[in-house]
Amino acid sequence: TLVVMVPLTFVVCAPIMGYLAKLLAVVLLFIYQKFGVFAIAIMCIIYPWIVACGMHAPLAVAGIQLLQTMGFDPISRTLTLCANMAQGSAALACAIKTKNKNFRTTAISACTTAFLAGITEPCIYGVSFRLKKPMIAVTIGCGVAGLYAGIVGLKAFAFMTPSFLNFPMWMASDGTMSNLIN
């Protein structure tokens, strides 16, 4: 398997995915430029569902492409930040509200991974899908956060998974703090 797949990956799959990532970056920028403030909000509403389906990895590659060509990423990391904070907040709210100790432990663990590591799959599968209403709240929260991010023009200047520990990724290289504060 390795003898066949390793060369195939490097020779065929990697160039094709590189091309698709560039194309996705162009499409995302087109949407961002045409729909402005509302583009991020609309993409943020859809993003938690994309993560739930496991289809969010190509957006990360497009984000790397945007960072390489523009020096910042106004799309993929912003979507991820909004989704991570919304998922973490929903899990925290469920942990506070529930009377079930086992579920509280799951929800606290899930919100911790979302807030500190930017990993939201425990929130999605352990909390949001389990109760359904938190996923609706996440979708609404992502839309509102995306609208705000679009209005202020939030941009990531480094490629990291957005979390509380990685907030410096939002600071511009010239040292201005307005983007980080937003």
Coordinates of N, CA, C and O in Angstrom, one line a residue:
T1 N 0.8 -1.2 0.0 CA 0.0 0.0 0.0 C 0.9 1.3 0.0 O 0.6 2.2 -0.8
L2 N 1.9 1.3 0.9 CA 2.8 2.5 1.0 C 3.6 2.7 -0.3 O 3.7 3.8 -0.8
V3 N 4.0 1.6 -0.9 CA 4.8 1.7 -2.2 C 4.0 2.3 -3.3 O 4.5 3.1 -4.1
V4 N 2.7 2.1 -3.3 CA 1.9 2.7 -4.3 C 1.4 4.1 -3.9 O 1.4 5.0 -4.7
M5 N 0.9 4.2 -2.7 CA 0.2 5.4 -2.3 C 1.1 6.6 -2.0 O 0.8 7.7 -2.3
V6 N 2.3 6.4 -1.5 CA 3.2 7.5 -1.2 C 3.6 8.2 -2.5 O 3.5 9.4 -2.6
P7 N 4.1 7.5 -3.6 CA 4.4 8.2 -4.8 C 3.2 8.8 -5.5 O 3.2 9.9 -6.0
L8 N 2.1 8.1 -5.4 CA 0.8 8.6 -6.0 C 0.4 9.9 -5.3 O -0.1 10.9 -5.9
T9 N 0.5 10.0 -4.0 CA 0.2 11.1 -3.2 C 1.1 12.3 -3.6 O 0.6 13.4 -3.9
F10 N 2.4 12.1 -3.7 CA 3.3 13.2 -4.0 C 3.2 13.7 -5.5 O 3.3 14.8 -5.8
V11 N 3.0 12.7 -6.4 CA 3.0 13.0 -7.8 C 1.6 13.5 -8.4 O 1.6 14.4 -9.2
V12 N 0.6 12.9 -7.8 CA -0.8 13.2 -8.4 C -1.6 14.0 -7.4 O -2.1 15.1 -7.7
C13 N -1.8 13.5 -6.2 CA -2.8 14.1 -5.3 C -2.3 15.4 -4.8 O -3.1 16.4 -4.8
A14 N -1.1 15.6 -4.4 CA -0.6 16.9 -3.9 C -0.7 18.0 -4.9 O -1.2 19.1 -4.6
P15 N -0.3 17.8 -6.2 CA -0.4 18.9 -7.1 C -1.9 19.3 -7.4 O -2.3 20.4 -7.5
I16 N -2.7 18.2 -7.5 CA -4.2 18.5 -7.7 C -4.8 19.3 -6.5 O -5.5 20.2 -6.7
M17 N -4.5 18.8 -5.3 CA -5.0 19.5 -4.2 C -4.4 20.9 -4.0 O -5.1 21.9 -3.6
G18 N -3.2 21.1 -4.4 CA -2.6 22.5 -4.4 C -3.3 23.4 -5.4 O -3.7 24.5 -5.1
Y19 N -3.6 22.9 -6.6 CA -4.4 23.6 -7.6 C -5.8 23.9 -7.0 O -6.3 25.1 -7.1
L20 N -6.5 22.9 -6.4 CA -7.8 23.1 -5.9 C -7.8 24.1 -4.7 O -8.8 24.9 -4.6
A21 N -6.8 24.1 -3.9 CA -6.7 25.1 -2.8 C -6.5 26.5 -3.4 O -7.2 27.4 -2.8
K22 N -5.7 26.7 -4.4 CA -5.6 28.0 -5.0 C -7.0 28.4 -5.6 O -7.4 29.6 -5.5
L23 N -7.7 27.5 -6.3 CA -9.0 27.8 -6.8 C -10.0 28.2 -5.7 O -10.7 29.1 -5.9
L24 N -10.0 27.4 -4.6 CA -10.9 27.7 -3.5 C -10.5 29.1 -2.9 O -11.5 29.8 -2.6
A25 N -9.3 29.4 -2.8 CA -8.9 30.7 -2.3 C -9.4 31.8 -3.2 O -9.9 32.8 -2.7
V26 N -9.3 31.6 -4.5 CA -9.8 32.6 -5.4 C -11.3 32.8 -5.3 O -11.9 33.9 -5.3
V27 N -12.0 31.6 -5.2 CA -13.5 31.7 -5.0 C -13.9 32.4 -3.7 O -14.8 33.2 -3.7
L28 N -13.2 32.0 -2.6 CA -13.5 32.6 -1.3 C -13.3 34.1 -1.4 O -14.1 34.9 -0.9
L29 N -12.2 34.5 -2.0 CA -11.9 36.0 -2.1 C -12.9 36.7 -3.0 O -13.3 37.8 -2.7
F30 N -13.4 36.0 -4.0 CA -14.4 36.6 -4.9 C -15.7 36.8 -4.1 O -16.3 37.9 -4.1
I31 N -16.1 35.8 -3.3 CA -17.3 35.9 -2.5 C -17.1 37.0 -1.5 O -18.0 37.8 -1.3
Y32 N -15.9 37.1 -0.9 CA -15.6 38.1 0.2 C -15.7 39.5 -0.4 O -16.2 40.4 0.2
Q33 N -15.2 39.6 -1.6 CA -15.1 41.0 -2.3 C -16.5 41.4 -2.8 O -16.9 42.5 -2.8
K34 N -17.3 40.4 -3.3 CA -18.6 40.8 -3.8 C -19.7 41.0 -2.8 O -20.5 41.9 -2.9
F35 N -19.7 40.2 -1.7 CA -20.7 40.3 -0.7 C -20.2 41.0 0.6 O -21.0 41.2 1.5
G36 N -19.0 41.3 0.6 CA -18.4 42.1 1.7 C -18.8 41.6 3.1 O -18.5 40.4 3.4
V37 N -19.4 42.4 3.9 CA -19.7 42.1 5.3 C -20.5 40.9 5.5 O -20.2 40.1 6.4
F38 N -21.4 40.7 4.6 CA -22.3 39.5 4.7 C -21.7 38.2 4.3 O -22.2 37.2 4.7
A39 N -20.6 38.3 3.5 CA -19.9 37.0 3.1 C -19.4 36.2 4.2 O -19.7 35.0 4.3
I40 N -18.8 36.9 5.2 CA -18.2 36.2 6.3 C -19.4 35.6 7.2 O -19.3 34.5 7.7
A41 N -20.4 36.4 7.4 CA -21.6 36.0 8.2 C -22.2 34.7 7.6 O -22.5 33.7 8.3
I42 N -22.4 34.7 6.2 CA -23.0 33.6 5.6 C -22.1 32.4 5.7 O -22.6 31.3 6.0
M43 N -20.8 32.6 5.4 CA -19.9 31.4 5.5 C -19.8 30.9 6.9 O -19.6 29.7 7.1
C44 N -19.9 31.8 7.9 CA -19.8 31.4 9.3 C -21.0 30.5 9.7 O -20.9 29.6 10.5
I45 N -22.2 30.9 9.2 CA -23.4 30.1 9.4 C -23.2 28.7 8.9 O -23.6 27.7 9.6
I46 N -22.6 28.5 7.8 CA -22.4 27.2 7.2 C -21.3 26.4 7.8 O -21.3 25.2 7.9
Y47 N -20.2 27.1 8.3 CA -19.0 26.5 8.7 C -19.1 25.4 9.8 O -18.5 24.3 9.6
P48 N -19.9 25.6 10.8 CA -20.0 24.5 11.8 C -20.6 23.2 11.2 O -20.2 22.1 11.6
W49 N -21.4 23.3 10.2 CA -22.0 22.1 9.5 C -20.9 21.5 8.6 O -20.9 20.3 8.5
I50 N -20.0 22.3 8.0 CA -18.9 21.8 7.2 C -18.0 21.0 8.1 O -17.5 19.9 7.8
V51 N -17.7 21.5 9.3 CA -16.8 20.8 10.3 C -17.4 19.5 10.7 O -16.8 18.5 10.8
A52 N -18.7 19.5 10.9 CA -19.4 18.3 11.4 C -19.3 17.2 10.3 O -19.3 16.0 10.6
C53 N -19.3 17.6 9.0 CA -19.1 16.7 7.9 C -17.7 16.3 7.7 O -17.4 15.5 6.8
G54 N -16.7 17.0 8.3 CA -15.3 16.7 8.1 C -14.8 17.3 6.9 O -13.7 16.9 6.4
M55 N -15.4 18.3 6.3 CA -15.0 18.9 5.0 C -14.3 20.2 5.2 O -14.2 21.0 4.2
H56 N -13.8 20.6 6.4 CA -13.2 21.9 6.6 C -11.7 22.0 6.3 O -11.2 23.0 6.2
A57 N -11.1 20.9 6.1 CA -9.6 20.9 5.8 C -9.2 21.7 4.5 O -8.3 22.4 4.6
P58 N -10.0 21.6 3.4 CA -9.6 22.4 2.3 C -9.6 23.9 2.5 O -8.9 24.6 1.9
L59 N -10.5 24.3 3.5 CA -10.5 25.8 3.8 C -9.2 26.2 4.5 O -8.7 27.3 4.3
A60 N -8.6 25.3 5.3 CA -7.3 25.6 5.9 C -6.2 25.7 4.8 O -5.4 26.6 4.9
V61 N -6.3 24.9 3.8 CA -5.3 25.0 2.8 C -5.5 26.3 2.0 O -4.5 27.0 1.7
A62 N -6.7 26.7 1.8 CA -7.0 28.0 1.1 C -6.5 29.1 2.0 O -6.0 30.1 1.5
G63 N -6.7 29.0 3.3 CA -6.2 30.0 4.3 C -4.6 30.2 4.2 O -4.1 31.3 4.2
I64 N -3.9 29.1 4.1 CA -2.5 29.1 3.9 C -2.1 29.8 2.6 O -1.2 30.7 2.5
Q65 N -2.9 29.6 1.5 CA -2.7 30.2 0.3 C -2.9 31.7 0.4 O -2.2 32.5 -0.2
L66 N -4.0 32.1 1.1 CA -4.3 33.5 1.3 C -3.2 34.2 2.1 O -2.7 35.3 1.7
L67 N -2.7 33.6 3.1 CA -1.5 34.1 3.9 C -0.3 34.3 3.0 O 0.4 35.3 3.1
Q68 N -0.1 33.3 2.1 CA 1.1 33.4 1.3 C 1.0 34.5 0.3 O 2.0 35.2 0.0
T69 N -0.1 34.7 -0.3 CA -0.3 35.7 -1.4 C -0.6 37.1 -0.9 O -0.1 38.1 -1.4
M70 N -1.4 37.2 0.2 CA -1.8 38.5 0.7 C -1.1 39.0 1.9 O -1.2 40.1 2.3
G71 N -0.6 38.0 2.7 CA 0.0 38.4 4.0 C -0.9 38.3 5.1 O -0.5 38.5 6.3
F72 N -2.2 38.0 4.9 CA -3.2 37.8 5.9 C -4.3 37.0 5.3 O -4.4 36.8 4.1
D73 N -5.1 36.5 6.3 CA -6.2 35.6 5.9 C -7.5 36.2 6.5 O -7.7 36.1 7.7
P74 N -8.4 36.8 5.7 CA -9.6 37.4 6.2 C -10.8 36.4 6.3 O -11.8 36.7 6.7
I75 N -10.5 35.1 5.8 CA -11.6 34.2 5.7 C -11.5 33.0 6.5 O -12.3 32.8 7.5
S76 N -10.6 32.1 6.2 CA -10.6 30.7 6.8 C -10.4 30.8 8.3 O -11.1 30.1 9.1
R77 N -9.5 31.5 8.8 CA -9.2 31.6 10.2 C -10.3 32.3 10.9 O -10.6 32.0 12.1
T78 N -10.9 33.3 10.3 CA -12.1 34.0 10.9 C -13.2 33.1 11.1 O -13.9 33.1 12.1
L79 N -13.5 32.3 10.0 CA -14.6 31.3 10.2 C -14.3 30.4 11.3 O -15.2 30.0 12.1
T80 N -13.1 29.9 11.4 CA -12.7 29.0 12.4 C -12.8 29.6 13.8 O -13.3 29.0 14.8
L81 N -12.4 30.8 14.0 CA -12.5 31.5 15.3 C -14.0 31.6 15.7 O -14.3 31.3 16.8
C82 N -14.8 32.1 14.8 CA -16.2 32.2 15.2 C -16.8 30.9 15.6 O -17.6 30.8 16.6
A83 N -16.5 29.8 14.8 CA -17.1 28.5 15.1 C -16.5 28.0 16.4 O -17.3 27.4 17.2
N84 N -15.2 28.1 16.6 CA -14.6 27.6 17.8 C -15.2 28.2 19.1 O -15.5 27.6 20.1
M85 N -15.3 29.5 19.1 CA -15.8 30.2 20.2 C -17.3 30.0 20.4 O -17.8 29.8 21.6
A86 N -18.1 29.8 19.4 CA -19.5 29.5 19.5 C -19.7 28.1 20.0 O -20.6 27.9 20.9
Q87 N -18.9 27.1 19.5 CA -19.1 25.7 20.0 C -18.6 25.7 21.5 O -19.3 25.0 22.3
G88 N -17.5 26.3 21.8 CA -17.1 26.3 23.2 C -18.1 26.9 24.1 O -18.4 26.4 25.2
S89 N -18.7 28.0 23.7 CA -19.7 28.7 24.5 C -21.0 27.9 24.7 O -21.5 27.8 25.8
A90 N -21.4 27.2 23.6 CA -22.6 26.3 23.7 C -22.3 25.2 24.7 O -23.1 24.8 25.5
A91 N -21.1 24.6 24.6 CA -20.8 23.5 25.5 C -20.7 24.0 27.0 O -21.1 23.3 27.9
L92 N -20.1 25.2 27.2 CA -20.0 25.7 28.5 C -21.4 26.0 29.1 O -21.7 25.7 30.2
A93 N -22.3 26.6 28.2 CA -23.7 26.8 28.7 C -24.4 25.5 29.1 O -25.1 25.5 30.1
C94 N -24.2 24.5 28.3 CA -24.8 23.2 28.6 C -24.2 22.6 29.9 O -24.9 22.0 30.7
A95 N -22.9 22.8 30.1 CA -22.3 22.3 31.3 C -22.9 23.0 32.6 O -23.1 22.4 33.6
I96 N -23.1 24.3 32.4 CA -23.7 25.1 33.5 C -25.1 24.7 33.8 O -25.5 24.6 34.9
K97 N -25.9 24.5 32.7 CA -27.3 24.2 32.9 C -27.7 22.8 33.2 O -28.7 22.6 33.9
T98 N -26.9 21.8 32.9 CA -27.3 20.4 33.1 C -27.2 20.0 34.5 O -26.4 20.5 35.3
K99 N -28.0 19.0 34.9 CA -28.0 18.4 36.2 C -27.3 17.1 36.2 O -27.0 16.5 37.2
N100 N -27.0 16.5 35.0 CA -26.4 15.3 34.8 C -24.9 15.4 35.0 O -24.2 16.1 34.1
K101 N -24.3 14.8 36.0 CA -22.8 15.0 36.3 C -22.0 14.4 35.1 O -20.9 15.0 34.8
N102 N -22.3 13.3 34.6 CA -21.5 12.7 33.5 C -21.6 13.6 32.2 O -20.5 13.8 31.6
F103 N -22.7 14.2 31.9 CA -22.8 15.1 30.8 C -22.1 16.4 31.1 O -21.5 17.0 30.2
R104 N -22.1 16.8 32.3 CA -21.4 18.1 32.7 C -19.9 17.9 32.4 O -19.2 18.8 31.9
T105 N -19.4 16.7 32.8 CA -18.0 16.4 32.6 C -17.6 16.4 31.1 O -16.6 17.0 30.7
T106 N -18.5 15.8 30.3 CA -18.3 15.8 28.9 C -18.3 17.2 28.3 O -17.4 17.6 27.5
A107 N -19.3 18.0 28.7 CA -19.4 19.4 28.2 C -18.2 20.3 28.7 O -17.8 21.1 27.9
I108 N -17.8 20.1 29.9 CA -16.6 20.9 30.4 C -15.4 20.6 29.6 O -14.6 21.4 29.2
S109 N -15.2 19.3 29.4 CA -14.0 18.8 28.6 C -14.1 19.3 27.2 O -13.1 19.8 26.6
A110 N -15.3 19.3 26.6 CA -15.5 19.7 25.2 C -15.2 21.2 25.1 O -14.5 21.7 24.2
C111 N -15.8 22.0 26.0 CA -15.6 23.5 25.9 C -14.1 23.8 26.2 O -13.6 24.8 25.6
T112 N -13.4 23.1 27.0 CA -12.0 23.4 27.3 C -11.2 23.1 26.0 O -10.3 23.9 25.7
T113 N -11.5 22.1 25.3 CA -10.7 21.8 24.1 C -11.0 22.8 23.0 O -10.1 23.2 22.2
A114 N -12.2 23.3 23.0 CA -12.6 24.4 22.0 C -11.9 25.7 22.3 O -11.3 26.3 21.4
F115 N -12.0 26.1 23.6 CA -11.4 27.4 24.0 C -9.9 27.4 24.0 O -9.2 28.4 23.5
L116 N -9.2 26.3 24.4 CA -7.8 26.3 24.6 C -7.0 25.7 23.4 O -5.9 26.1 23.1
A117 N -7.6 24.8 22.7 CA -6.9 24.2 21.6 C -7.6 24.4 20.2 O -7.0 24.2 19.2
G118 N -8.8 24.9 20.2 CA -9.5 25.2 19.0 C -10.0 23.9 18.3 O -10.3 23.9 17.1
I119 N -10.2 22.9 19.1 CA -10.7 21.6 18.5 C -12.2 21.5 19.0 O -12.5 21.4 20.2
T120 N -13.1 21.5 18.0 CA -14.5 21.6 18.3 C -15.3 20.3 18.1 O -16.4 20.2 18.4
E121 N -14.6 19.3 17.6 CA -15.3 18.0 17.4 C -15.9 17.4 18.7 O -17.1 16.9 18.6
P122 N -15.2 17.5 19.8 CA -15.9 17.0 21.0 C -17.2 17.8 21.4 O -18.2 17.2 21.8
C123 N -17.2 19.1 21.1 CA -18.4 19.9 21.3 C -19.5 19.5 20.3 O -20.6 19.3 20.7
I124 N -19.1 19.3 19.1 CA -20.1 19.0 18.0 C -20.8 17.6 18.3 O -22.0 17.5 18.4
Y125 N -19.9 16.6 18.5 CA -20.5 15.2 18.7 C -20.9 14.9 20.1 O -21.8 14.1 20.3
G126 N -20.2 15.5 21.1 CA -20.5 15.2 22.5 C -21.6 16.1 23.1 O -22.3 15.7 24.0
V127 N -21.9 17.3 22.5 CA -22.8 18.2 23.1 C -23.9 18.7 22.1 O -25.0 18.4 22.2
S128 N -23.4 19.4 21.0 CA -24.3 20.1 20.1 C -25.3 19.1 19.4 O -26.5 19.4 19.3
F129 N -24.7 18.1 18.8 CA -25.6 17.1 18.1 C -26.4 16.3 19.0 O -27.6 15.9 18.7
R130 N -25.9 16.1 20.2 CA -26.6 15.2 21.2 C -27.9 15.9 21.6 O -28.9 15.2 21.8
L131 N -27.9 17.2 21.8 CA -29.0 18.0 22.3 C -29.8 18.8 21.2 O -30.9 19.3 21.5
K132 N -29.2 18.9 20.1 CA -29.7 19.6 18.9 C -29.9 21.2 19.1 O -29.4 21.9 18.3
K133 N -30.5 21.6 20.2 CA -30.6 23.1 20.4 C -29.3 23.8 20.5 O -29.2 24.9 19.9
P134 N -28.3 23.2 21.1 CA -27.0 23.9 21.1 C -26.4 24.1 19.7 O -25.8 25.2 19.4
M135 N -26.7 23.2 18.8 CA -26.2 23.4 17.4 C -26.9 24.5 16.7 O -26.3 25.3 15.9
I136 N -28.2 24.7 17.0 CA -28.9 25.9 16.5 C -28.3 27.2 17.0 O -28.1 28.1 16.3
A137 N -28.0 27.1 18.4 CA -27.4 28.3 19.0 C -26.0 28.6 18.4 O -25.7 29.8 18.2
V138 N -25.3 27.6 18.1 CA -24.0 27.7 17.5 C -24.1 28.4 16.2 O -23.3 29.3 15.8
T139 N -25.0 27.9 15.4 CA -25.2 28.4 14.0 C -25.6 29.9 14.1 O -25.0 30.7 13.4
I140 N -26.5 30.3 15.0 CA -26.8 31.7 15.2 C -25.7 32.5 15.7 O -25.4 33.6 15.2
G141 N -25.0 32.0 16.7 CA -23.8 32.6 17.2 C -22.7 32.9 16.2 O -22.1 33.9 16.1
C142 N -22.5 31.9 15.4 CA -21.5 32.0 14.3 C -21.9 33.1 13.3 O -21.1 33.8 12.8
G143 N -23.2 33.1 13.0 CA -23.7 34.2 12.0 C -23.5 35.6 12.6 O -23.0 36.5 11.9
V144 N -23.8 35.8 13.9 CA -23.6 37.1 14.5 C -22.1 37.4 14.6 O -21.7 38.5 14.3
A145 N -21.3 36.5 15.0 CA -19.9 36.7 15.1 C -19.3 37.0 13.8 O -18.4 37.8 13.6
G146 N -19.7 36.3 12.7 CA -19.3 36.5 11.4 C -19.6 37.8 10.8 O -18.9 38.5 10.1
L147 N -20.8 38.3 11.2 CA -21.3 39.6 10.8 C -20.4 40.7 11.4 O -19.9 41.6 10.7
Y148 N -20.1 40.5 12.7 CA -19.2 41.5 13.4 C -17.8 41.4 12.8 O -17.2 42.4 12.5
A149 N -17.3 40.2 12.6 CA -15.9 40.0 12.0 C -15.9 40.7 10.6 O -14.9 41.3 10.2
G150 N -17.0 40.5 9.8 CA -17.0 41.1 8.5 C -17.0 42.7 8.6 O -16.4 43.4 7.8
I151 N -17.8 43.2 9.5 CA -17.9 44.7 9.7 C -16.5 45.3 10.0 O -16.1 46.3 9.5
V152 N -15.8 44.6 11.0 CA -14.5 45.2 11.4 C -13.4 44.8 10.5 O -12.3 45.2 10.7
G153 N -13.6 43.8 9.6 CA -12.6 43.4 8.7 C -11.5 42.6 9.4 O -10.3 42.8 9.2
L154 N -11.9 41.6 10.2 CA -10.9 40.8 11.0 C -10.0 40.0 10.0 O -10.5 39.5 9.1
K155 N -8.8 40.0 10.4 CA -7.8 39.3 9.5 C -6.8 38.5 10.4 O -6.4 39.1 11.4
A156 N -6.5 37.3 10.0 CA -5.4 36.6 10.7 C -4.1 36.8 10.0 O -4.0 36.8 8.8
F157 N -3.0 37.0 10.8 CA -1.7 37.2 10.2 C -0.8 36.1 10.4 O 0.4 36.1 10.0
A158 N -1.3 35.0 11.0 CA -0.5 33.7 11.1 C -1.5 32.6 11.0 O -2.7 32.7 11.2
F159 N -1.0 31.4 10.5 CA -1.8 30.3 10.4 C -1.7 29.4 11.6 O -0.7 28.7 11.8
M160 N -2.7 29.5 12.5 CA -2.9 28.7 13.7 C -4.3 28.3 13.8 O -5.2 29.0 13.2
T161 N -4.6 27.4 14.6 CA -6.0 27.1 15.0 C -6.5 28.1 16.0 O -5.9 28.2 17.1
P162 N -7.5 28.9 15.7 CA -7.9 30.0 16.6 C -8.4 29.4 17.9 O -9.2 28.5 18.0
S163 N -7.8 30.0 19.0 CA -8.2 29.6 20.3 C -7.7 30.8 21.2 O -7.1 31.7 20.8
F164 N -8.0 30.7 22.5 CA -7.6 31.7 23.4 C -6.1 31.8 23.5 O -5.5 32.8 23.7
L165 N -5.4 30.6 23.4 CA -4.0 30.6 23.5 C -3.3 31.2 22.2 O -2.1 31.6 22.3
N166 N -4.0 31.2 21.1 CA -3.4 31.7 19.9 C -3.9 33.1 19.4 O -3.8 33.5 18.3
F167 N -4.5 33.9 20.4 CA -5.0 35.2 20.0 C -3.9 36.1 19.4 O -4.3 37.0 18.5
P168 N -2.6 36.0 19.6 CA -1.6 36.8 19.0 C -1.6 36.7 17.4 O -1.1 37.6 16.7
M169 N -2.2 35.6 16.9 CA -2.3 35.5 15.5 C -3.1 36.6 14.8 O -3.0 36.8 13.6
W170 N -3.8 37.3 15.6 CA -4.7 38.4 15.0 C -4.0 39.8 15.1 O -4.5 40.8 14.6
M171 N -2.7 39.8 15.6 CA -2.0 41.1 15.7 C -1.2 41.3 14.4 O -0.4 40.4 14.0
A172 N -1.3 42.5 13.9 CA -0.6 42.8 12.6 C 0.9 42.9 12.9 O 1.3 43.2 14.0
S173 N 1.7 42.7 11.9 CA 3.1 42.7 12.0 C 3.6 44.1 12.4 O 4.7 44.3 12.9
D174 N 2.9 45.2 12.1 CA 3.3 46.5 12.4 C 3.0 46.9 13.9 O 3.3 48.0 14.3
G175 N 2.4 45.9 14.6 CA 2.2 46.1 16.1 C 0.8 46.7 16.4 O 0.5 47.0 17.6
T176 N 0.0 47.1 15.4 CA -1.3 47.6 15.7 C -2.2 46.6 16.4 O -2.1 45.4 16.0
M177 N -2.9 47.1 17.4 CA -3.7 46.2 18.2 C -5.2 46.1 17.9 O -5.9 45.3 18.4
S178 N -5.7 47.0 17.0 CA -7.1 47.1 16.7 C -7.7 45.7 16.2 O -8.8 45.3 16.7
N179 N -7.0 45.1 15.3 CA -7.5 43.8 14.8 C -7.5 42.8 16.0 O -8.5 42.0 16.1
L180 N -6.5 42.7 16.8 CA -6.4 41.8 17.9 C -7.6 42.1 18.9 O -8.2 41.2 19.4
I181 N -7.8 43.4 19.2 CA -8.9 43.7 20.1 C -10.2 43.3 19.6 O -11.1 42.8 20.3
N182 N -10.4 43.5 18.3 CA -11.7 43.0 17.7 C -11.8 41.5 17.8 O -12.9 41.0 18.0

